[in-house]
Amino acid sequence: IFKLFPILNWLFSYRFREWLLRDIHAGLSVGMFQIPQGLLGVLLTRLPLPVINGFYSAFCCSMTYVIFGTSHHISIGSFSILNAMVANVLKTLNFNQILSSNASLANFSDPTFMKNYMEALTLTASTTFLTGIIQLLLGCFCLGFVTTYLPKTLIDAYLTAAALHVIVSQFSFIFGIVIDFHKGPLDIFYNLFHYFLVLPKANATSILLFMVCVVLLRVSKYIKITYKHSPIAFPMELLLIVTVTLISNRIHLHAESSRVVVSMIPHRFFPPTRPDLSNLNKIVFHAFSLAIVSYFLLVFVGKKYASLHNYNIASNQELIAVGLCNISSSFFKSFAVSCALSGTVIQEKTGGRTQLAAAIGASIMLVFVLKLRYFFQAMPNVVLAAIVVVNMLPFLEKFLDIPTLWRQDKYHLVIWLVTFAAVLCLGLDVGLAISMGFTFFVITVRSHRMKMVVLGQIPNMNIYRSLSVYKIEGVKIFQCCSSISFANMKHFKSYLLNKMDMKAVPLDENEMRALISVSLSDTTVQGKDFKCACVCNQPEPTPRKLVKRHQTGSDSSSSSFNLVHWSKYGDRPSSRILLVGATQAQPATPGPKPGLETGKSQDEGKGTCPSSGSAVENSSVLLQEEREQRTRLLCPIHTIILDFSMVQFVDLQASDLLRQVSNLNAWKCKA
């Protein structure tokens, strides 16, 4: 129950003396901000939705998230970019009767226009409903874990690009001009170009008022209110909205307001109705795109403030919460909702501690709209634009992290740049898909990129370091610092052979015949150890030998580094050695002699070179020493140690390669 209804987690442990005034302060600021935001949503989307429907939808979504959401600072509501995506869906499906800059009330008197208008609202409700259903299903199947694999750099870059999209969308209010928004790749640059072309027609009063509001908002950043020994931001947004609204109702400021746009809408309120489910097949892909963008935007902002205030959010529960919010919004024919970036920033910086601030803000918004909405319609649009732009600046401060990423981790720097460029140029939906795919690719490459070093022993100490000056004569120690998988196993093998200055070549016909004859003699001598082979057993790899890299062609047959065949680990101590030379093969069956085999030889007996593991011949110790001296001359490296203490896992294909390397080079792997 506590997982399904996260409100119970903070409701029963609410600290009234410490948190109540903070939440009331934050709720007042957020609620007053949501009033002009809801009034101007029509102008950004160009779809004349009745104002009361939008506010009822915002109230229901806020209360739904208060009950089911896990973030303490998210302010749920409409997001301008999502609204623009919905308007683009209508345009794609040939619903072109959207509100233009010169629209008038006469259009609604046309029966054809009204029919298309109602169809557009119905399709909007269906899109929002299907978006919520998709999010609810994803949450029920616990697919929110995907956000666990997204790094902080991707989240920062995504929010930075989204903030730039939001700022550009406010240019219509800042300059007092309306353009036809371009939709598609590079839309932000097309819109900037169109704004530049019509800049001579900009409203000078709007620009001046915008600059005054920005200065006041930036100055208020340095005014702090201390409550219970904790600083709270000065409520300049609340003061600015109330003051400018009072002045604009007394004095005409010659700046665009929401009164003109709201007066175009003939209907005051549409009662809640069930969404039309007959056209879901036309909008399923658009709804899926909206569901993904809405969810990830919510989770990204939630994670940002959760890490800042030292608590956690549940990704799957956030999917369920935002899905229920969109389902409730569809009954009011409203747009898909997500995290309202500006409202969230205001709620956090004004001291909000729980979702009680969001509940207070939604209640204040609804009461003021029902009673005093005509009073707020006189407020200039540029005031809201100034509040939005200033509250987007904390996201743009992430540009300052680029030098730090360059010094600390260039992989994450590349992820940041690719995510930012993709989201900025291709939009929040396509850019998110590209950034996630690129991030998973980088993570995969980085996790499979192998790092290996050659270790040496510090004199008179049992410490091994990657230093070329510390060497052990006749011993090579390789340390693998990452997991071994199919992606890097060939690099693992080539690195070993390269450091040994060796390469593997097939045996010639004579050497293969000698090897087979010795193997057959083994089965006759050790008949009691003979076991039947099963066809399901994995076949042994083709025998090969190691030669120096400068040897080619026929020189490989007379290699000075001869093939060594050892018994498998766990066999009885007697090992069979096959020395393959240029002219003959000499099998030897050494047996252990008590008292002459040291601990070192026992440890390295299953190693890679005859001298380290050969026992003393029964006939003469001198013969054995002579053989060891001869082999050391042929093989200066008598022991190779593979340090796998830092290897997390070895997959199936890599384990087969290790087996081949062990049989190929007769090395003993010590992990």
XYZ file of C-alpha atoms in Angstrom:
671
model
C 0.000 0.000 0.000
C 2.843 2.394 0.808
C 4.438 1.676 -2.570
C 1.208 2.183 -4.484
C 0.238 5.321 -2.545
C 3.486 7.204 -1.822
C 1.508 10.035 -0.219
C 1.305 7.878 2.915
C 5.100 7.916 3.247
C 5.269 11.644 3.985
C 1.741 12.294 5.218
C 2.119 10.311 8.453
C 5.571 11.724 9.132
C 4.805 15.324 8.198
C 6.617 17.927 10.307
C 4.014 20.661 10.650
C 6.208 23.132 12.515
C 9.102 22.878 10.045
C 7.403 22.213 6.718
C 3.921 23.735 6.732
C 4.880 27.381 6.163
C 7.397 26.320 3.521
C 4.774 24.363 1.596
C 2.224 27.181 1.873
C 4.802 29.668 0.587
C 5.725 27.397 -2.338
C 2.073 26.574 -3.053
C 1.120 30.259 -3.306
C 3.937 30.963 -5.751
C 3.247 27.914 -7.921
C -0.523 28.441 -7.921
C -0.255 32.070 -9.002
C 2.224 31.121 -11.727
C -0.057 28.402 -13.129
C -2.893 30.891 -13.759
C -1.228 32.904 -16.579
C 0.463 29.738 -17.795
C -2.931 28.086 -18.333
C -4.377 31.180 -19.990
C -1.539 31.381 -22.523
C -1.413 27.687 -23.366
C -3.917 28.275 -26.129
C -1.635 30.741 -27.903
C 1.317 28.324 -27.958
C -0.620 25.296 -29.183
C -2.975 27.246 -31.513
C -5.776 24.885 -30.491
C -8.570 26.886 -28.778
C -9.338 24.591 -25.855
C -11.846 26.094 -23.383
C -9.932 27.711 -20.550
C -11.913 26.099 -17.732
C -11.234 22.643 -19.168
C -7.530 23.298 -19.036
C -7.622 24.417 -15.412
C -9.826 21.534 -14.289
C -7.439 19.168 -16.037
C -4.433 20.775 -14.320
C -6.135 20.490 -10.929
C -7.038 16.812 -11.364
C -3.555 15.939 -12.658
C -1.889 17.734 -9.757
C -4.015 15.945 -7.158
C -3.433 12.600 -8.902
C 0.311 13.081 -8.797
C 0.160 14.172 -5.150
C -1.351 10.764 -4.333
C 0.686 8.521 -6.647
C 3.919 10.461 -7.313
C 7.172 9.831 -5.470
C 8.969 13.125 -6.139
C 8.643 15.831 -3.499
C 9.240 18.771 -5.823
C 7.633 17.967 -9.184
C 4.963 20.397 -10.317
C 2.800 18.500 -12.766
C 1.148 20.381 -15.604
C 1.184 21.136 -19.299
C 4.513 21.441 -21.070
C 4.713 23.725 -24.091
C 6.826 21.340 -26.178
C 4.413 18.444 -25.551
C 1.500 20.672 -26.500
C 3.288 21.584 -29.701
C 3.814 17.873 -30.417
C 0.059 17.292 -30.020
C -0.668 20.192 -32.364
C 1.769 18.634 -34.832
C -0.176 15.352 -34.619
C -3.329 17.221 -35.616
C -1.507 18.849 -38.504
C -0.139 15.484 -39.648
C -3.661 14.045 -39.686
C -4.919 16.996 -41.786
C -6.615 18.879 -38.957
C -5.500 22.308 -40.104
C -8.186 24.370 -38.368
C -5.885 25.635 -35.668
C -5.912 29.101 -34.261
C -3.884 31.636 -36.241
C -2.708 35.063 -35.287
C -5.593 36.759 -37.122
C -8.336 34.337 -36.045
C -11.611 35.894 -35.075
C -14.813 34.867 -33.427
C -16.508 34.635 -36.816
C -14.749 31.383 -37.593
C -16.660 29.581 -34.851
C -19.960 30.578 -36.426
C -19.128 28.439 -39.453
C -20.711 24.954 -39.044
C -17.880 23.280 -40.979
C -15.285 24.957 -38.836
C -17.090 23.936 -35.657
C -17.330 20.333 -36.837
C -13.610 20.162 -37.543
C -12.918 21.958 -34.282
C -14.796 19.348 -32.260
C -13.085 16.547 -34.176
C -9.710 18.081 -33.335
C -10.607 18.245 -29.643
C -11.820 14.638 -29.742
C -8.599 13.503 -31.387
C -6.578 15.428 -28.785
C -8.449 13.658 -25.998
C -7.890 10.269 -27.643
C -4.166 10.960 -28.015
C -3.850 11.972 -24.373
C -5.857 8.929 -23.233
C -3.751 6.497 -25.250
C -0.586 8.183 -23.942
C -1.726 7.521 -20.381
C -2.674 3.918 -21.143
C 0.761 3.237 -22.640
C 2.505 4.741 -19.616
C 0.283 2.788 -17.239
C 1.045 -0.490 -19.013
C 4.783 0.231 -19.043
C 4.640 0.915 -15.325
C 2.679 -2.261 -14.586
C 5.288 -4.287 -16.477
C 8.065 -2.558 -14.496
C 9.801 -1.118 -17.548
C 10.836 2.020 -15.719
C 14.169 0.377 -14.906
C 15.511 1.694 -18.227
C 16.233 5.033 -16.579
C 18.696 3.264 -14.264
C 21.109 2.856 -17.182
C 21.017 6.507 -18.224
C 23.952 8.534 -16.863
C 23.659 11.929 -15.247
C 25.382 13.571 -18.224
C 22.570 12.461 -20.537
C 19.957 13.852 -18.136
C 21.766 17.184 -17.840
C 22.226 17.542 -21.591
C 18.611 16.575 -22.296
C 17.232 19.119 -19.831
C 19.584 21.805 -21.163
C 18.362 21.310 -24.725
C 14.733 21.169 -23.528
C 15.262 24.463 -21.682
C 16.466 26.090 -24.904
C 13.338 24.845 -26.703
C 11.206 26.367 -23.966
C 13.036 29.705 -24.146
C 12.587 29.931 -27.928
C 8.875 29.153 -27.548
C 8.559 32.267 -25.340
C 9.811 34.614 -28.059
C 6.238 35.144 -29.236
C 5.431 36.751 -25.880
C 8.741 38.618 -25.596
C 8.517 40.315 -29.004
C 4.738 40.495 -29.154
C 4.601 38.744 -32.534
C 3.159 35.424 -33.660
C 4.743 33.218 -36.308
C 3.821 29.887 -37.834
C 5.965 27.429 -35.892
C 8.031 25.045 -37.984
C 7.836 21.379 -36.996
C 10.445 18.789 -37.818
C 14.245 18.529 -37.809
C 16.074 21.779 -37.047
C 12.769 23.429 -36.132
C 14.392 25.582 -33.451
C 16.724 27.158 -36.026
C 13.905 27.734 -38.516
C 11.848 29.447 -35.809
C 14.789 31.621 -34.793
C 15.249 32.641 -38.418
C 11.565 33.588 -38.755
C 11.729 35.594 -35.527
C 14.753 37.421 -36.902
C 12.868 38.297 -40.092
C 9.886 39.812 -38.254
C 11.960 41.449 -35.527
C 11.324 44.984 -36.939
C 7.635 44.454 -36.123
C 8.344 43.613 -32.476
C 6.510 45.408 -29.676
C 8.962 47.756 -27.944
C 6.837 47.900 -24.798
C 6.939 44.111 -24.455
C 10.705 44.036 -24.843
C 11.200 46.791 -22.279
C 8.829 45.152 -19.798
C 10.605 41.836 -20.308
C 13.981 43.365 -19.494
C 12.618 45.024 -16.339
C 11.083 41.749 -15.138
C 14.284 39.803 -15.817
C 16.362 42.306 -13.841
C 13.961 42.128 -10.891
C 13.938 38.343 -10.944
C 17.735 38.150 -11.081
C 18.103 40.662 -8.242
C 15.673 38.675 -6.107
C 18.078 35.747 -6.319
C 20.301 37.540 -3.815
C 17.445 38.227 -1.391
C 17.061 35.352 1.041
C 14.447 34.691 3.677
C 15.652 32.522 6.542
C 13.121 30.248 8.192
C 14.118 27.634 10.788
C 17.781 28.326 9.961
C 17.186 27.466 6.279
C 17.217 29.984 3.399
C 14.124 30.392 1.232
C 14.032 32.267 -2.056
C 12.238 35.591 -2.101
C 8.788 35.117 -3.793
C 9.470 37.599 -6.579
C 7.335 35.623 -9.067
C 4.310 35.934 -6.792
C 4.946 39.622 -6.160
C 5.555 40.333 -9.841
C 2.369 38.629 -11.041
C 0.166 40.354 -8.483
C 1.740 43.792 -8.975
C 1.723 43.795 -12.779
C -1.823 42.421 -12.835
C -3.040 45.249 -10.611
C -1.277 47.857 -12.728
C -2.487 46.408 -16.042
C -6.097 46.453 -14.856
C -5.738 50.190 -14.144
C -3.410 51.262 -16.956
C -3.244 50.016 -20.527
C 0.385 48.938 -21.039
C 0.196 48.477 -24.848
C 1.431 44.906 -24.523
C -0.207 41.677 -25.678
C -2.286 39.850 -23.059
C -4.306 36.657 -22.936
C -7.622 38.519 -23.049
C -7.663 38.656 -26.863
C -6.983 34.942 -27.239
C -9.433 33.790 -24.578
C -12.192 35.968 -26.010
C -11.988 34.024 -29.301
C -13.156 30.792 -27.669
C -16.969 30.644 -27.666
C -17.334 27.746 -25.240
C -16.618 28.304 -21.575
C -16.551 24.671 -20.493
C -16.970 21.173 -21.976
C -18.239 18.600 -19.457
C -15.984 15.556 -18.939
C -16.683 12.836 -21.503
C -15.247 9.444 -22.303
C -12.506 9.639 -24.976
C -13.308 8.305 -28.421
C -11.551 4.964 -28.951
C -12.413 4.477 -32.621
C -9.328 6.222 -34.034
C -6.611 4.799 -31.804
C -4.916 3.010 -34.703
C -4.167 6.379 -36.346
C -2.419 7.862 -33.328
C -0.718 4.902 -31.653
C 2.799 5.876 -32.795
C 2.275 9.536 -31.896
C 0.906 8.532 -28.488
C 3.878 6.261 -27.840
C 6.270 9.093 -28.650
C 4.371 11.411 -26.320
C 4.359 8.773 -23.568
C 8.118 8.293 -23.727
C 8.950 12.009 -23.812
C 6.455 12.852 -21.061
C 7.794 10.120 -18.784
C 11.495 10.722 -19.308
C 11.117 14.464 -18.851
C 9.336 13.827 -15.550
C 11.915 11.314 -14.338
C 14.898 13.409 -15.398
C 13.715 16.453 -13.458
C 12.638 14.266 -10.536
C 16.055 12.618 -10.334
C 17.770 15.988 -10.492
C 15.977 17.328 -7.425
C 15.934 13.981 -5.638
C 19.735 13.855 -5.738
C 19.877 17.486 -4.641
C 17.707 16.845 -1.562
C 18.961 13.324 -0.792
C 15.957 11.118 -1.451
C 14.995 8.582 -4.103
C 12.177 8.318 -6.611
C 10.631 5.085 -7.915
C 10.824 4.964 -11.702
C 7.999 2.456 -12.168
C 5.727 4.342 -9.773
C 6.416 7.542 -11.716
C 5.229 5.769 -14.869
C 1.995 4.790 -13.157
C 1.524 8.286 -11.712
C 2.023 10.190 -14.971
C -0.097 7.608 -16.809
C -3.003 8.188 -14.430
C -2.515 11.950 -14.820
C -2.805 11.730 -18.597
C -5.851 9.475 -18.388
C -7.612 11.979 -16.121
C -6.565 14.839 -18.431
C -8.114 13.126 -21.464
C -11.618 13.318 -19.968
C -11.380 17.122 -20.142
C -10.172 17.028 -23.795
C -6.858 18.444 -22.650
C -3.256 17.841 -23.655
C -0.707 15.350 -22.381
C 0.951 16.481 -19.165
C 4.380 16.063 -17.696
C 6.715 17.982 -15.438
C 6.226 21.749 -15.710
C 9.846 22.896 -15.666
C 9.255 26.459 -14.499
C 6.688 25.446 -11.897
C 9.034 22.780 -10.530
C 11.912 25.247 -10.222
C 9.652 27.741 -8.423
C 8.291 25.077 -6.065
C 11.786 23.913 -5.143
C 13.472 27.281 -4.670
C 10.597 28.759 -2.626
C 11.035 26.057 0.001
C 8.561 23.319 -0.925
C 9.320 20.135 1.005
C 6.454 17.790 0.062
C 3.684 17.455 -2.493
C 1.421 19.382 -0.127
C 2.830 22.478 -1.849
C 1.554 21.182 -5.198
C -1.867 20.457 -3.684
C -2.064 23.953 -2.205
C -0.959 25.485 -5.495
C -3.553 23.549 -7.519
C -6.315 24.543 -5.118
C -5.346 28.225 -5.203
C -5.156 28.126 -8.991
C -8.635 26.649 -9.364
C -10.267 29.031 -6.880
C -8.733 32.142 -8.434
C -9.581 31.031 -11.968
C -13.215 30.345 -11.157
C -13.624 33.680 -9.376
C -11.000 36.090 -10.764
C -9.851 34.798 -14.146
C -10.968 37.984 -15.955
C -8.776 39.920 -13.550
C -5.662 37.948 -14.597
C -6.452 38.111 -18.311
C -5.214 41.712 -18.355
C -1.676 40.736 -17.301
C 0.841 41.148 -20.165
C 2.123 37.903 -21.633
C 5.709 39.072 -21.396
C 5.646 38.807 -17.584
C 5.065 35.068 -17.820
C 7.782 34.815 -20.480
C 10.279 36.558 -18.189
C 9.475 34.172 -15.324
C 9.848 31.146 -17.601
C 13.151 32.302 -19.118
C 14.731 33.155 -15.771
C 13.716 29.809 -14.298
C 15.288 28.007 -17.277
C 18.702 29.502 -16.538
C 19.649 26.867 -13.891
C 19.399 24.225 -16.611
C 21.612 26.271 -18.944
C 24.297 26.457 -16.259
C 25.195 22.879 -17.172
C 27.235 24.308 -20.032
C 29.831 25.078 -17.369
C 30.300 21.338 -16.781
C 31.854 20.803 -20.206
C 35.448 21.719 -19.176
C 35.145 19.488 -16.119
C 33.927 16.571 -18.232
C 36.828 17.117 -20.633
C 39.311 16.761 -17.796
C 37.611 13.928 -15.948
C 35.820 11.661 -18.416
C 35.807 12.186 -22.164
C 33.304 9.376 -22.696
C 30.672 11.277 -20.743
C 31.633 14.465 -22.531
C 30.823 12.821 -25.862
C 27.504 11.566 -24.439
C 26.691 15.109 -23.277
C 27.479 16.680 -26.639
C 25.643 14.068 -28.720
C 22.554 14.212 -26.486
C 22.454 17.995 -26.538
C 22.909 18.220 -30.307
C 20.348 15.480 -31.030
C 17.653 16.930 -28.771
C 18.285 20.495 -29.907
C 18.238 19.697 -33.619
C 15.808 16.779 -33.869
C 13.372 17.410 -31.033
C 12.654 15.869 -27.677
C 11.366 12.569 -29.086
C 13.838 11.694 -31.845
C 16.709 13.237 -29.909
C 15.893 11.083 -26.882
C 15.956 7.909 -28.959
C 19.292 8.829 -30.559
C 20.879 9.826 -27.253
C 19.758 6.619 -25.528
C 21.018 4.456 -28.371
C 24.350 6.260 -28.435
C 24.689 6.038 -24.654
C 24.072 2.289 -24.645
C 26.622 1.928 -27.451
C 29.248 3.888 -25.519
C 28.566 1.946 -22.326
C 28.853 -1.348 -24.206
C 32.087 -0.370 -25.926
C 33.552 0.963 -22.716
C 32.635 -2.113 -20.683
C 34.150 -4.432 -23.293
C 37.238 -2.376 -23.946
C 39.979 -4.353 -22.299
C 42.842 -2.919 -20.323
C 45.821 -5.181 -19.737
C 49.134 -4.407 -18.125
C 52.344 -6.314 -17.597
C 53.248 -6.508 -13.914
C 56.641 -6.677 -12.290
C 57.701 -7.379 -8.717
C 59.235 -4.656 -6.593
C 62.526 -6.004 -5.226
C 62.379 -7.526 -1.743
C 58.628 -6.931 -1.559
C 55.576 -8.984 -2.335
C 54.077 -6.108 -4.358
C 53.479 -6.143 -8.093
C 53.152 -2.973 -10.136
C 52.839 -2.054 -13.797
C 56.439 -0.918 -14.025
C 58.840 -2.016 -16.689
C 61.838 -1.709 -14.356
C 60.530 -4.381 -12.012
C 60.873 -7.707 -13.768
C 61.137 -11.343 -12.784
C 63.532 -13.313 -14.946
C 61.721 -15.910 -16.994
C 58.270 -14.888 -15.752
C 55.628 -12.786 -17.471
C 52.669 -11.529 -15.391
C 49.653 -10.169 -17.264
C 46.889 -8.423 -15.337
C 43.490 -8.059 -16.978
C 41.544 -5.101 -15.586
C 38.142 -5.743 -17.166
C 35.725 -8.527 -17.955
C 36.460 -10.839 -20.853
C 33.663 -11.322 -23.369
C 33.057 -11.996 -27.026
C 33.686 -8.317 -27.820
C 37.256 -8.137 -26.528
C 38.469 -11.738 -26.492
C 40.423 -11.383 -29.746
C 42.170 -8.336 -28.323
C 43.019 -10.384 -25.235
C 44.678 -13.102 -27.315
C 46.508 -10.725 -29.656
C 47.806 -8.699 -26.688
C 49.321 -11.786 -25.067
C 50.965 -12.965 -28.267
C 52.195 -9.473 -29.077
C 53.844 -9.012 -25.690
C 55.452 -12.431 -26.059
C 56.513 -11.525 -29.603
C 54.940 -14.753 -30.818
C 52.339 -15.876 -33.283
C 50.404 -19.113 -33.684
C 50.882 -21.171 -36.842
C 49.433 -24.587 -37.771
C 51.567 -27.706 -37.403
C 53.000 -29.191 -40.560
C 52.245 -32.752 -41.658
C 55.227 -34.394 -39.927
C 54.602 -32.656 -36.632
C 50.925 -33.554 -36.732
C 51.758 -37.191 -37.444
C 54.227 -37.280 -34.564
C 51.686 -35.736 -32.226
C 49.019 -38.277 -33.199
C 51.431 -41.190 -32.759
C 52.356 -40.046 -29.287
C 48.697 -39.631 -28.387
C 47.994 -43.180 -29.544
C 50.906 -44.498 -27.521
C 49.482 -42.733 -24.493
C 46.250 -44.679 -24.738
C 48.081 -48.025 -24.966
C 50.412 -47.341 -22.059
C 47.677 -45.940 -19.834
C 44.923 -48.356 -20.752
C 43.382 -48.295 -17.354
C 42.894 -44.544 -17.668
C 41.265 -44.846 -21.075
C 37.746 -43.418 -21.287
C 35.271 -43.536 -24.135
C 34.673 -40.210 -25.814
C 31.186 -38.886 -26.410
C 30.226 -37.126 -29.637
C 28.558 -34.386 -27.610
C 31.855 -33.394 -26.008
C 33.428 -30.270 -27.399
C 36.257 -31.167 -29.803
C 39.769 -30.160 -28.988
C 41.087 -27.202 -30.971
C 43.407 -27.788 -33.864
C 46.970 -28.112 -32.511
C 49.192 -25.136 -33.233
C 52.642 -24.024 -32.265
C 54.195 -20.695 -31.388
C 56.928 -19.126 -33.469
C 58.721 -15.817 -33.412
C 56.931 -13.135 -35.390
C 59.800 -12.679 -37.826
C 59.608 -16.353 -38.853
C 57.481 -17.099 -41.892
C 56.945 -19.880 -44.346
C 59.218 -22.846 -43.996
C 61.009 -21.309 -41.060
C 58.031 -22.056 -38.899
C 58.622 -25.765 -39.227
C 62.015 -25.432 -37.623
C 60.874 -23.185 -34.846
C 63.100 -22.866 -31.835
C 59.988 -22.566 -29.661
C 58.639 -26.091 -29.724
C 55.186 -27.488 -29.049
C 54.631 -28.585 -25.486
C 51.724 -30.902 -24.676
C 50.666 -31.166 -21.049
C 48.156 -33.302 -19.280
C 45.006 -31.559 -18.034
C 44.778 -30.235 -14.518
C 43.665 -32.951 -12.175
C 45.443 -35.797 -13.952
C 48.068 -37.791 -12.177
C 51.420 -36.083 -11.640
C 53.220 -37.721 -14.573
C 53.039 -35.357 -17.534
C 53.806 -36.309 -21.076
C 56.113 -33.950 -22.947
C 56.433 -33.831 -26.695
C 59.379 -31.867 -28.069
C 58.841 -31.310 -31.755
C 61.980 -30.346 -33.600
C 62.932 -29.933 -37.192
C 63.723 -33.581 -37.817
C 62.290 -35.763 -35.051
C 59.968 -35.950 -32.087
C 61.257 -37.254 -28.772
C 58.564 -38.437 -26.372
C 59.524 -38.483 -22.759
C 57.657 -39.819 -19.796
C 59.122 -38.197 -16.754
C 58.204 -39.449 -13.356
C 58.386 -37.623 -10.071
C 61.249 -38.374 -7.756
C 60.718 -37.738 -4.083
C 62.996 -35.202 -2.488
C 64.109 -33.564 -5.720
C 60.941 -31.750 -6.726
C 60.676 -28.360 -5.023
C 57.531 -26.395 -4.159
C 58.162 -24.052 -7.030
C 58.333 -26.846 -9.564
C 55.147 -28.308 -8.178
C 53.388 -24.962 -8.540
C 54.659 -24.416 -12.058
C 54.532 -28.012 -13.173
C 51.402 -27.428 -15.109
C 52.858 -24.252 -16.609
C 53.976 -23.491 -20.087
C 57.583 -24.476 -20.497
C 59.309 -27.878 -20.128
C 61.871 -26.581 -17.676
C 59.332 -25.434 -15.133
C 57.274 -28.578 -14.942
C 59.504 -31.481 -16.033
C 60.451 -34.029 -13.415
C 63.802 -35.699 -12.994
C 64.527 -38.681 -15.207
C 65.045 -41.908 -13.353
C 68.323 -42.557 -15.159
C 70.269 -39.453 -14.299
C 69.844 -36.036 -12.712
C 72.520 -34.665 -15.013
C 70.428 -35.522 -18.069
C 67.502 -33.578 -16.640
C 69.630 -30.524 -15.849
C 71.069 -30.601 -19.347
C 67.557 -30.743 -20.803
C 66.410 -27.833 -18.625
C 69.401 -25.759 -19.667
C 68.723 -26.510 -23.322
C 65.033 -25.604 -22.998
C 65.750 -22.317 -21.188
C 67.938 -21.326 -24.100
C 65.087 -22.100 -26.465
C 62.420 -20.569 -24.236
C 63.620 -17.545 -22.198
C 60.122 -17.113 -20.674
C 59.353 -20.242 -18.726
C 56.237 -19.092 -16.826
C 53.287 -16.929 -17.792
C 50.843 -15.877 -15.084
C 47.440 -14.440 -15.923
C 46.140 -12.318 -13.058
C 42.332 -12.393 -13.230
C 41.710 -10.909 -9.793
C 40.006 -7.861 -11.394
C 37.942 -9.824 -13.916
C 34.254 -9.732 -13.056
C 33.040 -12.350 -15.512
C 34.082 -14.408 -18.518
C 31.316 -15.255 -20.977
C 30.933 -18.501 -22.900
C 32.869 -17.550 -26.034
C 35.675 -16.004 -24.011
C 35.971 -19.149 -21.875
C 36.379 -21.185 -25.073
C 39.131 -18.812 -26.150
C 40.905 -19.169 -22.806
C 40.736 -22.916 -23.230
C 42.242 -22.643 -26.700
C 44.952 -20.291 -25.451
C 45.768 -22.719 -22.655
C 46.054 -25.632 -25.082
C 47.860 -23.511 -27.635
C 50.539 -22.076 -25.449
C 50.530 -24.599 -22.592
C 50.077 -21.823 -20.049
C 48.688 -22.225 -16.609
C 46.148 -19.512 -15.761
C 46.297 -18.535 -12.125
C 43.195 -16.557 -11.056
